[in-house]
XYZ file of C-alpha atoms in Angstrom:
272
model
C -8.669 -13.008 -47.430
C -5.073 -13.111 -46.131
C -5.402 -12.965 -42.332
C -2.712 -11.702 -39.982
C -2.473 -12.133 -36.225
C -2.380 -8.883 -34.263
C 0.575 -8.884 -31.863
C 0.616 -5.993 -29.395
C 3.872 -5.554 -27.472
C 3.332 -4.208 -23.957
C 4.873 -3.763 -20.526
C 3.282 -3.807 -17.082
C 1.934 -0.818 -15.189
C -1.060 1.514 -15.302
C 0.283 3.628 -18.181
C 0.468 0.705 -20.608
C -2.587 -0.991 -19.114
C -5.123 1.676 -20.084
C -3.589 2.050 -23.532
C -3.740 -1.711 -24.091
C -7.399 -1.892 -23.085
C -8.269 0.886 -25.553
C -6.306 -0.808 -28.345
C -8.030 -4.139 -27.703
C -11.444 -2.459 -27.568
C -10.938 -0.911 -31.006
C -9.667 -4.222 -32.383
C -12.768 -6.046 -31.157
C -15.053 -3.396 -32.637
C -13.447 -3.686 -36.072
C -13.300 -7.471 -35.911
C -17.044 -7.638 -35.229
C -17.979 -4.963 -37.791
C -15.781 -6.351 -40.604
C -15.535 -10.131 -40.165
C -14.306 -10.613 -43.737
C -11.303 -8.300 -43.310
C -7.733 -9.542 -42.866
C -7.951 -9.086 -39.078
C -7.198 -12.406 -37.403
C -6.607 -13.195 -33.763
C -5.084 -10.959 -31.110
C -2.270 -11.488 -28.622
C -0.826 -9.117 -26.046
C 2.874 -9.897 -25.720
C 3.418 -8.781 -22.128
C 6.890 -8.176 -20.713
C 7.056 -8.107 -16.898
C 9.641 -8.733 -14.146
C 10.127 -12.534 -13.982
C 7.167 -12.964 -16.352
C 4.626 -12.229 -13.626
C 0.946 -12.013 -14.708
C -1.069 -8.819 -14.295
C -4.743 -7.964 -13.855
C -5.649 -8.160 -17.555
C -4.884 -11.853 -18.084
C -8.559 -12.796 -18.046
C -9.607 -9.884 -20.251
C -7.063 -9.935 -23.097
C -5.350 -12.958 -24.723
C -1.785 -12.730 -23.409
C 1.596 -14.396 -23.752
C 3.908 -13.609 -20.824
C 7.628 -12.937 -21.246
C 10.389 -12.002 -18.822
C 11.605 -8.444 -19.170
C 15.284 -7.594 -19.314
C 17.216 -7.133 -16.116
C 19.105 -4.028 -15.073
C 22.706 -3.560 -16.131
C 24.763 -3.893 -19.322
C 24.971 -7.656 -19.832
C 23.700 -9.536 -22.889
C 20.335 -10.029 -21.154
C 20.120 -6.534 -19.667
C 18.246 -3.398 -20.679
C 21.280 -1.075 -20.729
C 18.979 1.541 -19.201
C 16.825 1.462 -22.365
C 13.530 -0.318 -21.684
C 12.460 -0.267 -25.348
C 14.916 -3.112 -25.927
C 12.312 -5.327 -24.282
C 10.448 -5.375 -27.611
C 12.925 -7.561 -29.534
C 13.713 -9.430 -26.313
C 10.046 -10.345 -25.780
C 9.615 -11.296 -29.445
C 12.657 -13.533 -29.110
C 10.854 -15.378 -26.291
C 7.547 -15.378 -28.178
C 8.970 -17.328 -31.100
C 10.161 -19.981 -28.651
C 6.653 -20.332 -27.160
C 3.986 -22.946 -27.814
C 1.581 -20.140 -28.761
C 3.802 -19.056 -31.656
C 4.288 -22.652 -32.765
C 0.524 -23.208 -32.968
C -0.364 -19.846 -34.557
C -2.956 -20.311 -37.311
C -2.127 -17.161 -39.298
C 0.957 -16.952 -41.545
C 1.381 -13.209 -40.989
C 1.822 -10.985 -37.944
C 0.607 -7.413 -37.524
C 2.881 -5.889 -34.863
C 1.418 -2.875 -33.045
C 1.994 -0.831 -29.882
C -0.230 0.042 -26.966
C -0.937 3.590 -28.226
C -2.168 2.414 -31.633
C -5.884 2.860 -32.357
C -7.068 0.765 -35.290
C -9.232 2.992 -37.492
C -9.811 0.370 -40.165
C -8.395 -3.125 -40.813
C -5.267 -2.728 -42.951
C -5.288 -4.849 -46.085
C -2.542 -7.436 -45.990
C -0.204 -6.399 -48.805
C 2.789 -8.176 -47.298
C 4.436 -11.138 -49.003
C 6.795 -13.794 -47.685
C 9.698 -11.624 -48.885
C 8.370 -8.075 -48.442
C 6.795 -6.746 -45.212
C 4.598 -3.653 -44.983
C 5.740 -0.812 -42.698
C 5.125 2.859 -41.982
C 7.509 5.517 -43.292
C 8.729 7.650 -40.360
C 10.067 11.088 -41.292
C 12.809 10.791 -38.670
C 13.948 7.261 -39.630
C 16.300 8.319 -42.398
C 19.835 9.606 -42.130
C 18.654 12.635 -44.134
C 16.693 13.804 -41.066
C 20.054 14.948 -39.697
C 22.652 13.929 -42.280
C 25.618 15.411 -40.426
C 24.888 13.477 -37.243
C 23.264 10.301 -38.548
C 25.022 9.721 -41.872
C 28.489 8.796 -40.508
C 26.959 6.508 -37.859
C 24.577 4.609 -40.147
C 27.295 4.219 -42.787
C 29.372 2.183 -40.335
C 26.730 -0.572 -40.434
C 25.172 -0.238 -43.903
C 24.817 2.020 -46.930
C 22.384 4.645 -45.547
C 20.677 5.023 -48.923
C 19.713 1.334 -48.814
C 18.007 1.473 -45.415
C 14.211 1.745 -45.320
C 12.790 4.629 -43.186
C 10.792 2.235 -41.004
C 10.635 0.702 -37.564
C 9.394 -2.634 -36.182
C 5.888 -1.280 -35.587
C 3.434 -0.943 -37.173
C 4.501 -3.877 -39.292
C 2.754 -6.607 -41.273
C 5.245 -9.381 -41.851
C 5.373 -13.094 -42.577
C 6.025 -14.844 -39.274
C 8.955 -16.846 -40.656
C 10.598 -13.674 -41.908
C 10.218 -11.901 -38.562
C 11.524 -14.976 -36.745
C 14.644 -14.789 -38.901
C 15.142 -11.088 -38.116
C 14.859 -11.333 -34.336
C 18.405 -12.465 -33.560
C 20.240 -9.944 -35.788
C 17.871 -7.219 -34.543
C 18.576 -8.080 -30.906
C 22.340 -8.375 -31.446
C 22.409 -5.039 -33.228
C 20.523 -3.424 -30.320
C 23.344 -4.517 -28.032
C 26.047 -3.447 -30.470
C 24.585 0.014 -31.063
C 23.874 0.583 -27.380
C 27.461 -0.264 -26.452
C 28.852 2.074 -29.092
C 29.103 5.565 -27.586
C 28.820 7.418 -30.906
C 25.837 5.374 -32.096
C 24.095 5.537 -28.725
C 24.326 9.330 -28.622
C 23.350 9.842 -32.269
C 20.398 7.441 -32.373
C 18.952 8.240 -28.944
C 15.369 7.156 -28.246
C 14.979 5.505 -31.680
C 18.089 3.283 -31.375
C 16.002 0.100 -31.162
C 14.076 1.138 -34.290
C 17.355 1.742 -36.125
C 18.573 -1.669 -34.972
C 15.513 -3.249 -36.605
C 15.719 -1.461 -39.941
C 19.509 -1.909 -40.147
C 19.151 -5.622 -39.369
C 16.532 -5.888 -42.100
C 18.704 -4.038 -44.633
C 21.776 -6.124 -43.791
C 19.821 -9.355 -44.357
C 18.358 -8.151 -47.664
C 14.825 -7.385 -46.461
C 13.183 -4.399 -48.144
C 9.817 -3.058 -46.991
C 6.748 -1.776 -48.751
C 6.644 1.675 -47.162
C 3.189 3.214 -46.726
C 2.713 6.763 -45.447
C -0.987 6.158 -44.742
C -0.389 3.041 -42.638
C -0.749 5.296 -39.596
C -1.364 8.907 -38.632
C 0.964 10.514 -36.094
C -0.683 13.859 -35.371
C 0.997 16.410 -33.159
C 0.381 20.048 -32.370
C -2.851 21.000 -34.110
C -3.411 17.427 -35.296
C -4.587 16.010 -38.628
C -7.939 17.074 -39.986
C -8.680 14.011 -42.133
C -8.024 10.448 -40.990
C -10.078 8.738 -43.703
C -7.031 7.394 -45.558
C -5.199 6.074 -42.488
C -5.321 2.627 -40.900
C -3.961 3.532 -37.442
C -4.123 6.571 -35.194
C -0.884 6.766 -33.198
C -1.317 9.136 -30.278
C 2.351 9.385 -29.367
C 2.731 13.166 -29.791
C 1.070 15.850 -27.668
C -1.962 17.606 -29.123
C -2.377 21.334 -28.603
C -4.963 23.441 -30.411
C -3.388 26.867 -30.350
C -5.806 29.613 -29.433
C -8.271 27.079 -28.019
C -8.731 25.443 -24.656
C -8.085 21.864 -25.807
C -4.813 20.014 -25.238
C -4.104 16.349 -24.549
C -1.074 14.176 -23.868
C -0.912 10.525 -22.899
C 2.054 11.445 -20.677
C -0.286 13.276 -18.312
C -1.645 9.856 -17.319
C 1.433 7.852 -16.412
C -0.053 6.576 -13.145
C -3.806 6.904 -13.645
C -6.489 6.329 -16.231
C -7.406 9.367 -18.362
C -10.883 10.857 -17.874
C -13.522 10.631 -20.568
C -13.081 13.373 -23.136
C -16.090 15.625 -23.806
C -17.675 15.492 -27.238
C -16.320 18.313 -29.508
């Protein structure tokens, strides 16, 4: 057994609250059903204005961090709230909770990740495990992405991954935080990079920082399922169900999107 600590990065508000509660529920189910798996403890890394607590503090183990301010300073969001992920991790590694963590590895997830089965910890101190995203390669749009990525690193030596889902040795992630954060700022302030990388700029900052520091990932396509449209008909080989894309069964009455529930909890779905 090689346990990892589950670290869920989250923000405040109803939208992330209901997703977090679902993610924690599935974690607890798996933890109870498979006590000999590599699932270790669980922490919600919560980013809020001024580090204010929310209503889930007594329900879910939580470490509070201060979210970025508005503006374009070195401690500002630059209008891109996703940059709170490396910013909150930066604060986490300075916390007493991180210093006393029992597990040597971290399993970084997001609020809209459902754990289908406990992933086996294949990570090593030198090689993290990550999911291969089809859009996290310059080949996704070589004309637009290639020239931009090449300014920071050889695009053929950059893994097609992001910072979540990720199983990584905690010392290795601690060493990546500062270059990841600095690269977020650098890319965001570069007009060409900002326009080309768009909503995945923070993910590119992570994988470029990793490549530039010599970190190469074990890339697993079955680490998570990201169904969209008509969905995926077999989830047996996947560890995580990531419900980020809208589902729409053409010719049928069923459709579902998490974005329909930005300010309220979703209703219970009927059995198929």
